[in-house]
PDB file of C-alpha atoms in Angstrom:
ATOM      1  CA  UNK Z1079      13.652  18.055 -11.067  1.00  0.00           C
ATOM      2  CA  UNK Z1080      10.789  15.626 -10.457  1.00  0.00           C
ATOM      3  CA  UNK Z1081       7.451  16.030 -12.207  1.00  0.00           C
ATOM      4  CA  UNK Z1082       4.393  14.063 -11.147  1.00  0.00           C
ATOM      5  CA  UNK Z1083       1.183  13.660 -13.136  1.00  0.00           C
ATOM      6  CA  UNK Z1084      -1.858  11.879 -11.737  1.00  0.00           C
ATOM      7  CA  UNK Z1085      -4.566  10.131 -13.716  1.00  0.00           C
ATOM      8  CA  UNK Z1086      -7.509   7.826 -13.134  1.00  0.00           C
ATOM      9  CA  UNK Z1087      -9.723   9.908 -10.892  1.00  0.00           C
ATOM     10  CA  UNK Z1088     -13.411  10.418 -11.353  1.00  0.00           C
ATOM     11  CA  UNK Z1089     -16.843   9.701  -9.978  1.00  0.00           C
ATOM     12  CA  UNK Z1090     -17.747   6.343  -8.515  1.00  0.00           C
ATOM     13  CA  UNK Z1091     -20.580   4.947  -6.435  1.00  0.00           C
ATOM     14  CA  UNK Z1092     -19.958   3.880  -2.853  1.00  0.00           C
ATOM     15  CA  UNK Z1093     -18.668   0.333  -2.743  1.00  0.00           C
ATOM     16  CA  UNK Z1094     -16.982   0.654  -6.105  1.00  0.00           C
ATOM     17  CA  UNK Z1095     -13.335   0.835  -7.105  1.00  0.00           C
ATOM     18  CA  UNK Z1096     -10.942   3.225  -8.782  1.00  0.00           C
ATOM     19  CA  UNK Z1097      -7.290   2.995  -9.688  1.00  0.00           C
ATOM     20  CA  UNK Z1098      -5.119   6.090  -9.615  1.00  0.00           C
ATOM     21  CA  UNK Z1099      -1.821   6.277 -11.404  1.00  0.00           C
ATOM     22  CA  UNK Z1100       1.051   8.715 -11.030  1.00  0.00           C
ATOM     23  CA  UNK Z1101       3.682   9.064 -13.729  1.00  0.00           C
ATOM     24  CA  UNK Z1102       7.011  10.516 -12.677  1.00  0.00           C
ATOM     25  CA  UNK Z1103       9.740  12.125 -14.700  1.00  0.00           C
ATOM     26  CA  UNK Z1104      13.117  13.267 -13.506  1.00  0.00           C
ATOM     27  CA  UNK Z1105      16.066  11.731 -11.764  1.00  0.00           C
ATOM     28  CA  UNK Z1106      16.207   9.136  -9.051  1.00  0.00           C
ATOM     29  CA  UNK Z1107      12.749   7.561  -9.152  1.00  0.00           C
ATOM     30  CA  UNK Z1108      13.789   4.143  -7.859  1.00  0.00           C
ATOM     31  CA  UNK Z1109      15.373   5.653  -4.780  1.00  0.00           C
ATOM     32  CA  UNK Z1110      12.436   7.892  -3.912  1.00  0.00           C
ATOM     33  CA  UNK Z1111       9.722   7.239  -1.416  1.00  0.00           C
ATOM     34  CA  UNK Z1112       6.430   7.632  -3.273  1.00  0.00           C
ATOM     35  CA  UNK Z1113       3.062   8.320  -1.769  1.00  0.00           C
ATOM     36  CA  UNK Z1114      -0.504   9.418  -2.096  1.00  0.00           C
ATOM     37  CA  UNK Z1115      -2.072  12.108   0.039  1.00  0.00           C
ATOM     38  CA  UNK Z1116      -5.567  13.512  -0.031  1.00  0.00           C
ATOM     39  CA  UNK Z1117      -7.348  16.642   1.064  1.00  0.00           C
ATOM     40  CA  UNK Z1118     -11.081  17.096   1.411  1.00  0.00           C
ATOM     41  CA  UNK Z1119     -12.715  20.535   1.600  1.00  0.00           C
ATOM     42  CA  UNK Z1120     -12.231  22.023   5.044  1.00  0.00           C
ATOM     43  CA  UNK Z1121      -9.936  19.195   6.097  1.00  0.00           C
ATOM     44  CA  UNK Z1122      -6.202  18.816   6.563  1.00  0.00           C
ATOM     45  CA  UNK Z1123      -4.126  16.979   4.019  1.00  0.00           C
ATOM     46  CA  UNK Z1124      -3.574  13.426   5.167  1.00  0.00           C
ATOM     47  CA  UNK Z1125      -1.438  10.483   4.198  1.00  0.00           C
ATOM     48  CA  UNK Z1126      -3.264   7.808   2.243  1.00  0.00           C
ATOM     49  CA  UNK Z1127      -0.419   5.447   1.436  1.00  0.00           C
ATOM     50  CA  UNK Z1128       3.321   5.437   0.883  1.00  0.00           C
ATOM     51  CA  UNK Z1129       5.857   3.027  -0.545  1.00  0.00           C
ATOM     52  CA  UNK Z1130       9.599   3.358  -0.144  1.00  0.00           C
ATOM     53  CA  UNK Z1131      12.510   2.274  -2.304  1.00  0.00           C
ATOM     54  CA  UNK Z1132      12.500  -1.159  -0.673  1.00  0.00           C
ATOM     55  CA  UNK Z1133       8.781  -1.629  -1.417  1.00  0.00           C
ATOM     56  CA  UNK Z1134       7.817  -1.266   2.216  1.00  0.00           C
ATOM     57  CA  UNK Z1135       4.338   0.252   2.514  1.00  0.00           C
ATOM     58  CA  UNK Z1136       2.489   2.405   4.986  1.00  0.00           C
ATOM     59  CA  UNK Z1137      -1.236   3.222   5.025  1.00  0.00           C
ATOM     60  CA  UNK Z1138      -3.450   5.697   6.740  1.00  0.00           C
ATOM     61  CA  UNK Z1139      -5.761   4.114   9.274  1.00  0.00           C
ATOM     62  CA  UNK Z1140      -8.888   5.079   7.370  1.00  0.00           C
ATOM     63  CA  UNK Z1141      -7.865   3.220   4.208  1.00  0.00           C
ATOM     64  CA  UNK Z1142      -5.987   0.238   5.583  1.00  0.00           C
ATOM     65  CA  UNK Z1143      -7.388  -2.975   4.186  1.00  0.00           C
ATOM     66  CA  UNK Z1144      -9.175  -1.217   1.333  1.00  0.00           C
ATOM     67  CA  UNK Z1145      -6.414   0.546  -0.615  1.00  0.00           C
ATOM     68  CA  UNK Z1146      -3.206  -0.858  -2.061  1.00  0.00           C
ATOM     69  CA  UNK Z1147      -0.210   1.147  -3.226  1.00  0.00           C
ATOM     70  CA  UNK Z1148       2.273  -0.236  -5.726  1.00  0.00           C
ATOM     71  CA  UNK Z1149       5.156   1.018  -7.814  1.00  0.00           C
ATOM     72  CA  UNK Z1150       6.788   0.080 -11.078  1.00  0.00           C
ATOM     73  CA  UNK Z1151      10.293   1.471 -11.242  1.00  0.00           C
ATOM     74  CA  UNK Z1152      10.748   0.508 -14.892  1.00  0.00           C
ATOM     75  CA  UNK Z1153       7.652   2.482 -15.873  1.00  0.00           C
ATOM     76  CA  UNK Z1154       8.331   5.167 -13.269  1.00  0.00           C
ATOM     77  CA  UNK Z1155       4.791   4.962 -11.958  1.00  0.00           C
ATOM     78  CA  UNK Z1156       3.075   4.543  -8.639  1.00  0.00           C
ATOM     79  CA  UNK Z1157      -0.514   3.329  -8.468  1.00  0.00           C
ATOM     80  CA  UNK Z1158      -3.216   3.372  -5.853  1.00  0.00           C
ATOM     81  CA  UNK Z1159      -5.888   0.705  -6.085  1.00  0.00           C
ATOM     82  CA  UNK Z1160      -8.940   1.859  -4.152  1.00  0.00           C
ATOM     83  CA  UNK Z1161     -11.590  -0.710  -3.312  1.00  0.00           C
ATOM     84  CA  UNK Z1162     -14.751  -0.569  -1.231  1.00  0.00           C
ATOM     85  CA  UNK Z1163     -14.869   3.169  -1.634  1.00  0.00           C
ATOM     86  CA  UNK Z1164     -16.805   5.216   0.881  1.00  0.00           C
ATOM     87  CA  UNK Z1165     -18.342   8.651   0.681  1.00  0.00           C
ATOM     88  CA  UNK Z1166     -15.694   9.945   3.073  1.00  0.00           C
ATOM     89  CA  UNK Z1167     -12.977   9.002   0.583  1.00  0.00           C
ATOM     90  CA  UNK Z1168     -14.076  11.956  -1.534  1.00  0.00           C
ATOM     91  CA  UNK Z1169     -11.102  14.316  -1.851  1.00  0.00           C
ATOM     92  CA  UNK Z1170      -8.423  15.660  -4.113  1.00  0.00           C
ATOM     93  CA  UNK Z1171      -5.654  13.082  -4.252  1.00  0.00           C
ATOM     94  CA  UNK Z1172      -2.042  14.155  -4.650  1.00  0.00           C
ATOM     95  CA  UNK Z1173       0.927  12.121  -5.753  1.00  0.00           C
ATOM     96  CA  UNK Z1174       4.038  12.740  -3.684  1.00  0.00           C
ATOM     97  CA  UNK Z1175       7.724  11.980  -4.066  1.00  0.00           C
ATOM     98  CA  UNK Z1176      10.406  12.338  -1.432  1.00  0.00           C
ATOM     99  CA  UNK Z1177      14.095  12.139  -2.209  1.00  0.00           C
ATOM    100  CA  UNK Z1178      16.941  11.907   0.287  1.00  0.00           C
ATOM    101  CA  UNK Z1179      20.144  12.513  -1.661  1.00  0.00           C
ATOM    102  CA  UNK Z1180      22.100  12.830   1.599  1.00  0.00           C
ATOM    103  CA  UNK Z1181      21.397  12.064   5.213  1.00  0.00           C
ATOM    104  CA  UNK Z1182      20.913  15.789   5.815  1.00  0.00           C
ATOM    105  CA  UNK Z1183      18.812  16.830   2.832  1.00  0.00           C
ATOM    106  CA  UNK Z1184      15.268  16.096   1.742  1.00  0.00           C
ATOM    107  CA  UNK Z1185      13.385  17.096  -1.394  1.00  0.00           C
ATOM    108  CA  UNK Z1186       9.610  16.888  -1.680  1.00  0.00           C
ATOM    109  CA  UNK Z1187       7.596  17.010  -4.903  1.00  0.00           C
ATOM    110  CA  UNK Z1188       3.860  17.119  -5.538  1.00  0.00           C
ATOM    111  CA  UNK Z1189       1.563  16.381  -8.421  1.00  0.00           C
ATOM    112  CA  UNK Z1190      -1.225  18.711  -9.461  1.00  0.00           C
ATOM    113  CA  UNK Z1191      -3.923  16.700  -7.715  1.00  0.00           C
ATOM    114  CA  UNK Z1192      -6.832  14.708  -9.068  1.00  0.00           C
ATOM    115  CA  UNK Z1193     -10.434  14.629  -7.909  1.00  0.00           C
ATOM    116  CA  UNK Z1194     -12.018  11.474  -6.557  1.00  0.00           C
ATOM    117  CA  UNK Z1195     -15.722  11.716  -5.808  1.00  0.00           C
ATOM    118  CA  UNK Z1196     -17.661   8.891  -4.193  1.00  0.00           C
ATOM    119  CA  UNK Z1197     -21.421   9.150  -4.316  1.00  0.00           C
ATOM    120  CA  UNK Z1198     -23.611   7.693  -1.607  1.00  0.00           C
TER     121      UNK Z1198
END
């Protein structure tokens, strides 16, 4: 019902920047909470950033002040601008969508993941 495709990952030197983009297809994009999560080898998946339908944002402590999430409802995309990248930012990054069609129901969708590697 919702398909998410990430792009923009790659290899970057510490201190550099990358911009990830997630393109969504399906119903109800504007009403969905969108987010980015990441998972490094041997680590738990963690929230990077999220943005809700009212454009309110939330960031993981480790990226606050360095990353910025944004959304474009007309284009049905959500972006993650990553600045001042650190080696520990290396992970697979996943685009996420959460829909709440009723107060009692929740649907969660995931992209395929995209690799971000920061060299030291």
